[in-house]
Short mmCIF file of N, CA, C and O in Angstrom, two decimals:
data_model
loop_
_atom_site.label_atom_id
_atom_site.label_comp_id
_atom_site.label_asym_id
_atom_site.label_seq_id
_atom_site.Cartn_x
_atom_site.Cartn_y
_atom_site.Cartn_z
N PRO A 10 -23.82 27.96 -21.29
CA PRO A 10 -23.29 28.75 -22.38
C PRO A 10 -23.48 30.24 -22.13
O PRO A 10 -24.50 30.66 -21.61
N GLU A 11 -22.53 31.01 -22.55
CA GLU A 11 -22.62 32.45 -22.46
C GLU A 11 -23.37 33.00 -23.66
O GLU A 11 -23.54 32.33 -24.67
N GLU A 12 -23.78 34.25 -23.57
CA GLU A 12 -24.41 34.90 -24.70
C GLU A 12 -23.42 34.89 -25.86
O GLU A 12 -22.23 35.15 -25.70
N GLY A 13 -23.89 34.56 -27.03
CA GLY A 13 -23.02 34.50 -28.19
C GLY A 13 -22.45 33.10 -28.42
O GLY A 13 -21.64 32.89 -29.29
N GLY A 14 -22.89 32.12 -27.62
CA GLY A 14 -22.49 30.74 -27.86
C GLY A 14 -21.20 30.31 -27.21
O GLY A 14 -20.74 29.20 -27.44
N GLY A 15 -20.58 31.17 -26.40
CA GLY A 15 -19.35 30.78 -25.71
C GLY A 15 -19.62 29.77 -24.62
O GLY A 15 -20.77 29.49 -24.27
N VAL A 16 -18.59 29.20 -24.08
CA VAL A 16 -18.73 28.22 -23.01
C VAL A 16 -18.11 28.77 -21.74
O VAL A 16 -17.03 29.35 -21.78
N VAL A 17 -18.79 28.61 -20.63
CA VAL A 17 -18.25 29.01 -19.35
C VAL A 17 -17.43 27.84 -18.82
O VAL A 17 -17.92 26.71 -18.74
N SER A 18 -16.19 28.07 -18.48
CA SER A 18 -15.33 27.02 -17.96
C SER A 18 -14.80 27.46 -16.60
O SER A 18 -14.08 28.44 -16.50
N VAL A 19 -15.19 26.74 -15.58
CA VAL A 19 -14.75 27.06 -14.23
C VAL A 19 -13.78 25.98 -13.78
O VAL A 19 -14.10 24.80 -13.82
N MET A 20 -12.60 26.37 -13.37
CA MET A 20 -11.60 25.42 -12.91
C MET A 20 -11.50 25.52 -11.40
O MET A 20 -11.62 26.60 -10.83
N SER A 21 -11.30 24.39 -10.75
CA SER A 21 -11.05 24.43 -9.31
C SER A 21 -9.55 24.35 -9.10
O SER A 21 -8.83 23.71 -9.85
N LYS A 22 -9.09 25.02 -8.06
CA LYS A 22 -7.66 24.98 -7.79
C LYS A 22 -7.32 23.62 -7.15
O LYS A 22 -8.17 22.97 -6.54
N LEU A 23 -6.09 23.25 -7.30
CA LEU A 23 -5.58 22.02 -6.71
C LEU A 23 -5.74 22.12 -5.20
O LEU A 23 -5.29 23.09 -4.59
N HIS A 24 -6.38 21.12 -4.61
CA HIS A 24 -6.61 21.15 -3.16
C HIS A 24 -6.89 19.76 -2.65
O HIS A 24 -7.15 18.82 -3.40
N LYS A 25 -6.84 19.62 -1.35
CA LYS A 25 -7.37 18.45 -0.65
C LYS A 25 -8.39 19.01 0.34
O LYS A 25 -8.29 20.17 0.77
N ASP A 26 -9.38 18.23 0.68
CA ASP A 26 -10.48 18.75 1.50
C ASP A 26 -10.03 19.17 2.90
O ASP A 26 -10.65 20.02 3.52
N GLU A 27 -8.93 18.61 3.37
CA GLU A 27 -8.38 19.04 4.65
C GLU A 27 -8.07 20.55 4.63
O GLU A 27 -8.19 21.22 5.66
N ASP A 28 -7.71 21.08 3.46
CA ASP A 28 -7.43 22.51 3.33
C ASP A 28 -8.64 23.35 3.72
O ASP A 28 -8.51 24.52 4.05
N TYR A 29 -9.83 22.76 3.63
CA TYR A 29 -11.08 23.45 3.95
C TYR A 29 -11.69 22.93 5.25
O TYR A 29 -12.89 23.01 5.46
N HIS A 30 -10.86 22.36 6.12
CA HIS A 30 -11.25 21.95 7.47
C HIS A 30 -12.25 20.80 7.50
O HIS A 30 -13.10 20.75 8.38
N HIS A 31 -12.15 19.87 6.57
CA HIS A 31 -13.01 18.69 6.61
C HIS A 31 -12.39 17.64 7.53
O HIS A 31 -11.18 17.59 7.71
N GLN A 32 -13.23 16.79 8.08
CA GLN A 32 -12.75 15.72 8.97
C GLN A 32 -11.87 14.73 8.21
O GLN A 32 -12.15 14.39 7.06
N HIS A 33 -10.86 14.22 8.88
CA HIS A 33 -9.94 13.26 8.26
C HIS A 33 -10.63 11.97 7.85
O HIS A 33 -10.18 11.28 6.94
N SER A 34 -11.71 11.62 8.50
CA SER A 34 -12.38 10.35 8.21
C SER A 34 -13.35 10.44 7.03
O SER A 34 -13.95 9.44 6.66
N GLU A 35 -13.50 11.61 6.44
CA GLU A 35 -14.44 11.75 5.32
C GLU A 35 -13.97 11.02 4.07
O GLU A 35 -12.79 11.03 3.73
N LEU A 36 -14.91 10.42 3.39
CA LEU A 36 -14.68 9.83 2.08
C LEU A 36 -15.53 10.60 1.08
O LEU A 36 -16.67 10.97 1.36
N ASN A 37 -14.98 10.86 -0.11
CA ASN A 37 -15.70 11.59 -1.15
C ASN A 37 -16.37 10.60 -2.10
O ASN A 37 -15.78 9.58 -2.47
N PHE A 38 -17.58 10.94 -2.50
CA PHE A 38 -18.31 10.21 -3.54
C PHE A 38 -18.63 11.21 -4.63
O PHE A 38 -19.14 12.30 -4.35
N TRP A 39 -18.31 10.86 -5.87
CA TRP A 39 -18.53 11.75 -6.99
C TRP A 39 -19.33 11.02 -8.05
O TRP A 39 -18.93 9.95 -8.51
N LEU A 40 -20.48 11.59 -8.40
CA LEU A 40 -21.44 10.96 -9.31
C LEU A 40 -21.73 11.91 -10.47
O LEU A 40 -22.53 12.84 -10.33
N PRO A 41 -21.09 11.70 -11.61
CA PRO A 41 -21.41 12.53 -12.76
C PRO A 41 -22.74 12.10 -13.37
O PRO A 41 -23.06 10.91 -13.42
N LEU A 42 -23.52 13.08 -13.80
CA LEU A 42 -24.81 12.80 -14.43
C LEU A 42 -24.72 12.87 -15.95
O LEU A 42 -25.72 12.70 -16.65
N THR A 43 -23.52 13.10 -16.44
CA THR A 43 -23.22 13.11 -17.87
C THR A 43 -21.90 12.36 -18.05
O THR A 43 -21.13 12.21 -17.10
N PRO A 44 -21.60 11.86 -19.25
CA PRO A 44 -20.29 11.25 -19.45
C PRO A 44 -19.19 12.28 -19.19
O PRO A 44 -19.34 13.46 -19.53
N VAL A 45 -18.09 11.85 -18.56
CA VAL A 45 -16.99 12.75 -18.24
C VAL A 45 -15.66 12.15 -18.69
O VAL A 45 -15.45 10.95 -18.59
N TRP A 46 -14.79 13.02 -19.20
CA TRP A 46 -13.47 12.61 -19.67
C TRP A 46 -12.62 13.86 -19.87
O TRP A 46 -13.14 14.97 -19.90
N GLY A 47 -11.34 13.67 -20.00
CA GLY A 47 -10.41 14.74 -20.34
C GLY A 47 -10.62 16.03 -19.57
O GLY A 47 -10.57 16.06 -18.34
N GLY A 48 -10.90 17.11 -20.28
CA GLY A 48 -11.02 18.43 -19.67
C GLY A 48 -12.33 18.71 -18.96
O GLY A 48 -12.45 19.73 -18.30
N ASN A 49 -13.33 17.84 -19.08
CA ASN A 49 -14.59 18.12 -18.39
C ASN A 49 -14.78 17.24 -17.15
O ASN A 49 -15.90 17.07 -16.68
N THR A 50 -13.71 16.70 -16.64
CA THR A 50 -13.83 15.79 -15.50
C THR A 50 -12.95 16.23 -14.34
O THR A 50 -12.21 17.21 -14.41
N LEU A 51 -13.03 15.50 -13.29
CA LEU A 51 -12.23 15.71 -12.08
C LEU A 51 -10.92 14.94 -12.22
O LEU A 51 -10.92 13.80 -12.70
N TRP A 52 -9.84 15.56 -11.81
CA TRP A 52 -8.52 14.93 -11.83
C TRP A 52 -8.10 14.70 -10.38
O TRP A 52 -8.18 15.61 -9.55
N VAL A 53 -7.64 13.49 -10.06
CA VAL A 53 -7.24 13.15 -8.69
C VAL A 53 -5.92 12.40 -8.69
O VAL A 53 -5.54 11.80 -9.70
N GLU A 54 -5.25 12.45 -7.56
CA GLU A 54 -4.05 11.63 -7.40
C GLU A 54 -4.45 10.33 -6.71
O GLU A 54 -5.44 10.28 -5.98
N SER A 55 -3.71 9.26 -6.95
CA SER A 55 -4.12 7.94 -6.45
C SER A 55 -3.78 7.71 -4.98
O SER A 55 -4.36 6.84 -4.35
N ALA A 56 -2.86 8.49 -4.44
CA ALA A 56 -2.49 8.40 -3.02
C ALA A 56 -2.01 9.78 -2.58
O ALA A 56 -1.55 10.56 -3.41
N PRO A 57 -2.12 10.07 -1.28
CA PRO A 57 -1.72 11.40 -0.80
C PRO A 57 -0.30 11.79 -1.21
O PRO A 57 0.64 11.01 -1.10
N ALA A 58 -0.18 13.00 -1.77
CA ALA A 58 1.09 13.62 -2.15
C ALA A 58 1.85 12.87 -3.24
O ALA A 58 3.02 13.16 -3.48
N LEU A 59 1.20 11.93 -3.95
CA LEU A 59 1.89 11.17 -4.99
C LEU A 59 2.06 11.99 -6.27
O LEU A 59 3.03 11.82 -7.00
N GLY A 60 1.10 12.86 -6.56
CA GLY A 60 1.22 13.72 -7.72
C GLY A 60 0.95 13.06 -9.07
O GLY A 60 1.21 13.64 -10.11
N ASP A 61 0.41 11.87 -9.07
CA ASP A 61 0.13 11.13 -10.30
C ASP A 61 -1.31 11.39 -10.78
O ASP A 61 -2.10 10.48 -10.92
N PHE A 62 -1.65 12.61 -11.04
CA PHE A 62 -3.02 13.00 -11.36
C PHE A 62 -3.52 12.28 -12.61
O PHE A 62 -2.80 12.15 -13.60
N HIS A 63 -4.75 11.81 -12.52
CA HIS A 63 -5.39 11.15 -13.65
C HIS A 63 -6.86 11.57 -13.72
O HIS A 63 -7.46 11.88 -12.70
N PRO A 64 -7.40 11.59 -14.93
CA PRO A 64 -8.80 11.99 -15.08
C PRO A 64 -9.73 10.85 -14.68
O PRO A 64 -9.46 9.68 -14.97
N LEU A 65 -10.82 11.20 -14.02
CA LEU A 65 -11.85 10.21 -13.71
C LEU A 65 -12.78 10.16 -14.92
O LEU A 65 -13.59 11.05 -15.13
N GLU A 66 -12.62 9.14 -15.73
CA GLU A 66 -13.40 8.99 -16.95
C GLU A 66 -14.52 8.00 -16.68
O GLU A 66 -14.28 6.81 -16.53
N LEU A 67 -15.74 8.53 -16.63
CA LEU A 67 -16.90 7.72 -16.24
C LEU A 67 -18.06 7.97 -17.18
O LEU A 67 -18.23 9.07 -17.70
N ASP A 68 -18.88 6.95 -17.36
CA ASP A 68 -20.13 7.09 -18.09
C ASP A 68 -21.26 7.35 -17.12
O ASP A 68 -21.13 7.13 -15.90
N TYR A 69 -22.38 7.79 -17.64
CA TYR A 69 -23.58 8.02 -16.83
C TYR A 69 -23.90 6.77 -16.02
O TYR A 69 -23.82 5.65 -16.51
N GLY A 70 -24.24 6.96 -14.75
CA GLY A 70 -24.60 5.83 -13.89
C GLY A 70 -23.44 5.27 -13.08
O GLY A 70 -23.64 4.42 -12.23
N ARG A 71 -22.23 5.71 -13.35
CA ARG A 71 -21.07 5.25 -12.60
C ARG A 71 -20.70 6.31 -11.56
O ARG A 71 -21.02 7.47 -11.71
N TYR A 72 -20.01 5.90 -10.52
CA TYR A 72 -19.54 6.85 -9.51
C TYR A 72 -18.17 6.41 -9.05
O TYR A 72 -17.70 5.31 -9.34
N VAL A 73 -17.50 7.30 -8.32
CA VAL A 73 -16.19 6.97 -7.77
C VAL A 73 -16.16 7.41 -6.31
O VAL A 73 -16.79 8.40 -5.94
N ARG A 74 -15.46 6.64 -5.51
CA ARG A 74 -15.21 6.99 -4.11
C ARG A 74 -13.70 7.21 -4.00
O ARG A 74 -12.91 6.39 -4.49
N PHE A 75 -13.31 8.31 -3.35
CA PHE A 75 -11.88 8.55 -3.18
C PHE A 75 -11.66 9.31 -1.87
O PHE A 75 -12.58 9.88 -1.29
N TYR A 76 -10.43 9.32 -1.43
CA TYR A 76 -10.05 9.96 -0.16
C TYR A 76 -9.65 11.40 -0.43
O TYR A 76 -8.48 11.76 -0.38
N GLY A 77 -10.64 12.24 -0.72
CA GLY A 77 -10.39 13.62 -1.07
C GLY A 77 -9.88 14.48 0.07
O GLY A 77 -9.42 15.59 -0.15
N ASN A 78 -9.96 13.96 1.29
CA ASN A 78 -9.42 14.71 2.42
C ASN A 78 -7.91 14.82 2.33
O ASN A 78 -7.34 15.85 2.68
N GLN A 79 -7.25 13.80 1.82
CA GLN A 79 -5.79 13.80 1.73
C GLN A 79 -5.28 13.70 0.30
O GLN A 79 -4.17 14.12 0.03
N CYS A 80 -6.06 13.13 -0.61
CA CYS A 80 -5.65 13.06 -2.02
C CYS A 80 -6.07 14.35 -2.72
O CYS A 80 -7.24 14.73 -2.70
N ARG A 81 -5.10 15.01 -3.32
CA ARG A 81 -5.39 16.28 -3.98
C ARG A 81 -6.23 16.04 -5.24
O ARG A 81 -6.11 15.00 -5.89
N HIS A 82 -7.05 17.01 -5.56
CA HIS A 82 -7.90 16.92 -6.75
C HIS A 82 -8.16 18.31 -7.29
O HIS A 82 -7.97 19.32 -6.60
N LYS A 83 -8.61 18.36 -8.56
CA LYS A 83 -8.81 19.64 -9.25
C LYS A 83 -9.62 19.39 -10.51
O LYS A 83 -9.85 18.26 -10.92
N THR A 84 -10.04 20.48 -11.13
CA THR A 84 -10.55 20.40 -12.49
C THR A 84 -9.67 21.27 -13.36
O THR A 84 -9.02 22.21 -12.89
N ASN A 85 -9.64 20.95 -14.63
CA ASN A 85 -8.88 21.73 -15.61
C ASN A 85 -9.86 22.50 -16.49
O ASN A 85 -11.08 22.30 -16.40
N SER A 86 -9.35 23.32 -17.36
CA SER A 86 -10.18 24.03 -18.32
C SER A 86 -10.88 23.01 -19.22
O SER A 86 -10.24 22.08 -19.73
N ASN A 87 -12.17 23.17 -19.40
CA ASN A 87 -12.95 22.23 -20.21
C ASN A 87 -12.76 22.54 -21.69
O ASN A 87 -13.30 23.51 -22.22
N ASP A 88 -12.01 21.68 -22.36
CA ASP A 88 -11.77 21.86 -23.79
C ASP A 88 -12.53 20.84 -24.63
O ASP A 88 -12.27 20.67 -25.81
N THR A 89 -13.50 20.14 -24.01
CA THR A 89 -14.21 19.06 -24.71
C THR A 89 -15.41 19.56 -25.51
O THR A 89 -15.92 18.83 -26.36
N GLY A 90 -15.91 20.75 -25.20
CA GLY A 90 -17.12 21.22 -25.86
C GLY A 90 -18.39 20.65 -25.26
O GLY A 90 -19.49 20.93 -25.72
N LYS A 91 -18.26 19.85 -24.22
CA LYS A 91 -19.41 19.25 -23.54
C LYS A 91 -19.40 19.66 -22.07
O LYS A 91 -18.37 19.64 -21.41
N SER A 92 -20.57 20.00 -21.57
CA SER A 92 -20.69 20.38 -20.16
C SER A 92 -20.69 19.15 -19.27
O SER A 92 -21.07 18.06 -19.69
N ARG A 93 -20.28 19.35 -18.04
CA ARG A 93 -20.35 18.30 -17.03
C ARG A 93 -21.38 18.71 -15.99
O ARG A 93 -21.41 19.83 -15.53
N VAL A 94 -22.21 17.74 -15.62
CA VAL A 94 -23.13 17.93 -14.50
C VAL A 94 -22.83 16.79 -13.54
O VAL A 94 -22.80 15.62 -13.94
N SER A 95 -22.57 17.12 -12.27
CA SER A 95 -22.20 16.08 -11.32
C SER A 95 -22.69 16.42 -9.93
O SER A 95 -22.99 17.57 -9.63
N ILE A 96 -22.76 15.40 -9.11
CA ILE A 96 -23.13 15.52 -7.70
C ILE A 96 -21.96 14.97 -6.90
O ILE A 96 -21.40 13.93 -7.24
N ASP A 97 -21.59 15.69 -5.85
CA ASP A 97 -20.57 15.13 -4.97
C ASP A 97 -21.05 15.26 -3.53
O ASP A 97 -21.79 16.17 -3.19
N PHE A 98 -20.67 14.29 -2.74
CA PHE A 98 -21.00 14.33 -1.32
C PHE A 98 -19.93 13.59 -0.55
O PHE A 98 -19.11 12.88 -1.12
N ARG A 99 -19.93 13.78 0.74
CA ARG A 99 -18.93 13.16 1.61
C ARG A 99 -19.63 12.43 2.72
O ARG A 99 -20.72 12.84 3.15
N ALA A 100 -19.02 11.37 3.20
CA ALA A 100 -19.60 10.57 4.28
C ALA A 100 -18.50 10.07 5.19
O ALA A 100 -17.35 9.95 4.78
N VAL A 101 -18.86 9.80 6.42
CA VAL A 101 -17.95 9.15 7.36
C VAL A 101 -18.62 7.88 7.86
O VAL A 101 -19.84 7.78 7.88
N SER A 102 -17.82 6.90 8.22
CA SER A 102 -18.34 5.67 8.80
C SER A 102 -17.34 5.17 9.83
O SER A 102 -16.22 5.67 9.90
N ASP A 103 -17.74 4.20 10.60
CA ASP A 103 -16.81 3.62 11.56
C ASP A 103 -15.57 3.07 10.85
O ASP A 103 -14.46 3.17 11.34
N ALA A 104 -15.77 2.51 9.65
CA ALA A 104 -14.65 1.93 8.91
C ALA A 104 -13.64 2.99 8.46
O ALA A 104 -12.47 2.70 8.30
N SER A 105 -14.10 4.24 8.27
CA SER A 105 -13.19 5.29 7.83
C SER A 105 -12.68 6.15 8.99
O SER A 105 -12.06 7.17 8.77
N GLY A 106 -12.96 5.74 10.21
CA GLY A 106 -12.47 6.47 11.37
C GLY A 106 -13.58 7.10 12.18
O GLY A 106 -13.33 7.63 13.26
N GLY A 107 -14.79 7.07 11.67
CA GLY A 107 -15.93 7.57 12.41
C GLY A 107 -16.01 9.09 12.49
O GLY A 107 -15.12 9.81 12.08
N HIS A 108 -17.11 9.54 13.02
CA HIS A 108 -17.36 10.97 13.17
C HIS A 108 -16.78 11.44 14.50
O HIS A 108 -16.96 10.82 15.53
N ASP A 109 -16.09 12.56 14.47
CA ASP A 109 -15.54 13.18 15.67
C ASP A 109 -16.49 14.29 16.08
O ASP A 109 -16.51 15.36 15.47
N PRO A 110 -17.32 14.08 17.11
CA PRO A 110 -18.32 15.08 17.49
C PRO A 110 -17.72 16.41 17.95
O PRO A 110 -18.37 17.43 17.88
N SER A 111 -16.47 16.41 18.38
CA SER A 111 -15.85 17.66 18.80
C SER A 111 -15.36 18.48 17.61
O SER A 111 -14.95 19.61 17.75
N PHE A 112 -15.40 17.88 16.43
CA PHE A 112 -14.83 18.51 15.25
C PHE A 112 -15.51 19.82 14.89
O PHE A 112 -14.88 20.73 14.40
N ARG A 113 -16.81 19.97 15.18
CA ARG A 113 -17.53 21.17 14.77
C ARG A 113 -17.32 22.34 15.70
O ARG A 113 -17.84 23.40 15.49
N LYS A 114 -16.53 22.19 16.74
CA LYS A 114 -16.33 23.27 17.70
C LYS A 114 -15.06 24.05 17.37
O LYS A 114 -14.06 23.49 16.97
N GLY A 115 -15.11 25.36 17.56
CA GLY A 115 -13.92 26.20 17.40
C GLY A 115 -13.38 26.21 15.99
O GLY A 115 -14.12 26.23 15.02
N VAL A 116 -12.07 26.14 15.87
CA VAL A 116 -11.40 26.21 14.58
C VAL A 116 -11.69 24.98 13.75
O VAL A 116 -11.73 25.03 12.53
N ARG A 117 -11.95 23.86 14.39
CA ARG A 117 -12.18 22.60 13.69
C ARG A 117 -13.60 22.57 13.13
O ARG A 117 -14.44 21.81 13.54
N ARG A 118 -13.86 23.47 12.21
CA ARG A 118 -15.19 23.63 11.62
C ARG A 118 -15.63 22.38 10.89
O ARG A 118 -14.87 21.75 10.19
N GLY A 119 -16.87 22.03 11.03
CA GLY A 119 -17.43 20.88 10.33
C GLY A 119 -18.84 21.19 9.92
O GLY A 119 -19.21 22.34 9.70
N ALA A 120 -19.66 20.16 9.83
CA ALA A 120 -21.05 20.33 9.43
C ALA A 120 -21.79 21.22 10.42
O ALA A 120 -21.55 21.17 11.61
N LYS A 121 -22.69 22.05 9.91
CA LYS A 121 -23.46 22.94 10.78
C LYS A 121 -24.53 22.18 11.55
O LYS A 121 -24.97 22.62 12.58
N ALA A 122 -24.97 21.06 11.04
CA ALA A 122 -25.97 20.26 11.74
C ALA A 122 -25.71 18.79 11.45
O ALA A 122 -25.30 18.42 10.37
N LEU A 123 -25.92 17.98 12.43
CA LEU A 123 -25.82 16.54 12.25
C LEU A 123 -27.22 16.02 11.97
O LEU A 123 -28.21 16.55 12.48
N PHE A 124 -27.34 14.94 11.22
CA PHE A 124 -28.65 14.35 10.98
C PHE A 124 -29.33 14.03 12.30
O PHE A 124 -30.51 14.22 12.48
N GLN A 125 -28.56 13.54 13.25
CA GLN A 125 -29.13 13.21 14.56
C GLN A 125 -29.76 14.45 15.20
O GLN A 125 -30.82 14.38 15.76
N ASP A 126 -29.08 15.61 15.08
CA ASP A 126 -29.63 16.86 15.62
C ASP A 126 -30.99 17.16 14.99
O ASP A 126 -31.90 17.62 15.65
N ILE A 127 -31.10 16.94 13.69
CA ILE A 127 -32.33 17.25 12.98
C ILE A 127 -33.46 16.34 13.42
O ILE A 127 -34.57 16.78 13.69
N PHE A 128 -33.19 15.04 13.54
CA PHE A 128 -34.25 14.09 13.85
C PHE A 128 -34.60 14.04 15.32
O PHE A 128 -35.64 13.54 15.68
N ASP A 129 -33.74 14.58 16.18
CA ASP A 129 -34.05 14.60 17.61
C ASP A 129 -34.98 15.74 17.99
O ASP A 129 -35.48 15.78 19.10
N GLU A 130 -35.20 16.68 17.08
CA GLU A 130 -36.06 17.84 17.42
C GLU A 130 -37.52 17.50 17.41
O GLU A 130 -38.01 16.62 16.85
#
């Protein structure tokens, strides 16, 4: 909340994670820590370029996995009067195409460190 009781509402622009140089094999996991619906939630399309945006309406303890690398997503202005607190992370697996170790070189920017790099030290 802002001084005077106002609400801060931050909207994300419509995007897919590929726009920010994420690997194609990444899967998004989104875990809200508060109930989410309508204007205080994430809106996603069900398939790449389909444009059928729908709100992810979830209760505490639920999560969603989606292909945010190619499916566009955004947030809208929060008109619910309730704040959203959420955690999001991305993962790759062999089933999703695996990690491309060359991805972090040059223009194909990726993670600054791999877990393997950290544990091998």
